Amino acid sequence: MRKLLVLGVLALAFLGYRSARAEDMSGNVQFFVGQRWLGDDWKPVNQPAIFGVEVDFAPTSSPIRVALATMIASDSGTAVAPVLGHVGDVNVAFFEMSAGFLWVPVKKGVARPYLGGGVVLMGAGFGKDWNFWDSGSHDHSFGFYENAGVYFKVGDTFNIGMDGRFVQGTKFTFAGQDVNANYEQASLLLGFSWGK
């Protein structure tokens, strides 16, 4: 079911792009720096710092935009009790790609709020060192995201604002233990726009 949903989102994005080629396009490239909060199963590495990039675009006349993003997050700490099969120094890293849609109802004006949602593919590595891929301490999962925020236009092209993001529906297995990487996230947004 999730694979069909991902294929559906990608097909809609492709069809939207093909139908809009002849029109003027507009969009944004936004950079995110912030904090993520995971569930207690991940303590003491349940508050990773994040960095991400999102590109959204659509015909200038459309309030609905295609949104493509990638994000990385990481944290390290010392586990006193076993955490996913590890004690002592532990590290976690996440890499995710998402595809979805962004509704930007205000086309003109300084403040531009938005709502979005779509699917996410997330990879996670967990262990005593940062060599997750060679040690076999990694897994991946599909999930769903929602985001909301506001950015402010400074001049014709510069954006600054805040973004909130929520991910649900993920499932990973580490050391024989199932755990999700669902999260809440808050970020500072800096970016630039093109088009009208």
Coordinates of N, CA and C in Angstrom, one line a residue, residues 28-34 50-56 68-72 114 150-151 157-164 185-194:
N28 N 10.3 27.9 -4.4 CA 11.2 28.3 -3.3 C 12.2 27.2 -3.1
V29 N 13.4 27.6 -2.7 CA 14.4 26.6 -2.1 C 14.6 27.1 -0.7
Q30 N 14.2 26.2 0.3 CA 14.3 26.5 1.7 C 15.3 25.6 2.4
F31 N 16.1 26.2 3.3 CA 17.0 25.5 4.1 C 16.5 25.5 5.5
F32 N 16.6 24.3 6.2 CA 16.1 24.2 7.6 C 17.2 23.8 8.5
V33 N 17.3 24.4 9.7 CA 18.2 24.1 10.8 C 17.3 24.0 12.0
G34 N 17.3 22.9 12.8 CA 16.5 22.9 13.9 C 16.7 21.7 14.8
I50 N 19.0 18.8 13.3 CA 18.6 18.5 11.9 C 19.1 19.6 10.9
F51 N 19.4 19.2 9.7 CA 19.6 20.1 8.6 C 18.8 19.5 7.4
G52 N 18.1 20.4 6.7 CA 17.4 19.9 5.5 C 17.3 21.0 4.4
V53 N 16.8 20.5 3.3 CA 16.6 21.3 2.1 C 15.3 20.9 1.5
E54 N 14.4 21.9 1.1 CA 13.2 21.6 0.4 C 13.0 22.5 -0.8
V55 N 12.6 21.9 -1.9 CA 12.3 22.7 -3.1 C 10.8 22.5 -3.3
D56 N 10.1 23.6 -3.5 CA 8.7 23.6 -3.9 C 8.5 24.4 -5.2
L68 N 9.6 18.7 -2.7 CA 10.6 17.6 -2.6 C 11.6 18.0 -1.5
A69 N 11.9 17.1 -0.6 CA 12.8 17.5 0.5 C 13.8 16.4 0.8
T70 N 14.9 16.8 1.4 CA 15.8 15.8 2.0 C 16.3 16.4 3.3
M71 N 16.4 15.5 4.3 CA 16.9 16.0 5.7 C 17.8 15.0 6.3
I72 N 18.7 15.5 7.1 CA 19.6 14.6 7.9 C 19.5 15.0 9.3
Y114 N 1.8 28.3 5.2 CA 1.7 27.2 4.3 C 1.4 25.9 5.2
V150 N 5.4 29.3 8.4 CA 5.2 30.6 7.8 C 6.6 31.2 7.4
Y151 N 6.7 31.8 6.2 CA 7.9 32.5 5.9 C 7.6 33.9 5.5
T157 N 13.5 38.1 -3.2 CA 13.8 36.7 -3.3 C 14.2 36.1 -2.0
F158 N 14.5 36.8 -0.9 CA 15.0 36.2 0.3 C 13.8 35.8 1.2
N159 N 13.8 34.6 1.8 CA 12.8 34.1 2.8 C 13.4 33.8 4.1
I160 N 12.7 34.1 5.2 CA 13.1 33.7 6.5 C 11.8 33.4 7.3
G161 N 11.8 32.3 8.1 CA 10.6 31.9 8.8 C 10.8 30.7 9.7
M162 N 9.7 30.0 10.0 CA 9.7 28.9 10.9 C 8.9 27.8 10.3
D163 N 9.3 26.5 10.6 CA 8.6 25.3 10.1 C 8.4 24.3 11.2
G164 N 7.3 23.7 11.2 CA 7.0 22.5 12.1 C 6.7 21.3 11.2
Q185 N 9.2 18.1 15.0 CA 10.4 18.9 14.6 C 10.1 20.4 14.5
A186 N 11.0 21.2 14.9 CA 10.9 22.6 14.8 C 12.2 23.2 14.2
S187 N 12.0 24.1 13.2 CA 13.2 24.5 12.4 C 13.1 26.0 12.1
L188 N 14.3 26.6 12.0 CA 14.4 27.9 11.4 C 14.5 27.7 9.9
L189 N 13.8 28.5 9.1 CA 13.8 28.4 7.7 C 14.5 29.6 7.1
L190 N 15.4 29.4 6.2 CA 16.1 30.4 5.4 C 16.1 30.0 3.9
G191 N 15.8 30.8 3.0 CA 15.8 30.4 1.6 C 15.6 31.5 0.6
F192 N 15.3 31.1 -0.6 CA 15.0 32.1 -1.6 C 14.0 31.6 -2.5
S193 N 13.3 32.5 -3.3 CA 12.2 32.2 -4.1 C 12.6 32.7 -5.6
W194 N 11.8 32.1 -6.5 CA 11.9 32.6 -7.9 C 10.5 32.7 -8.5

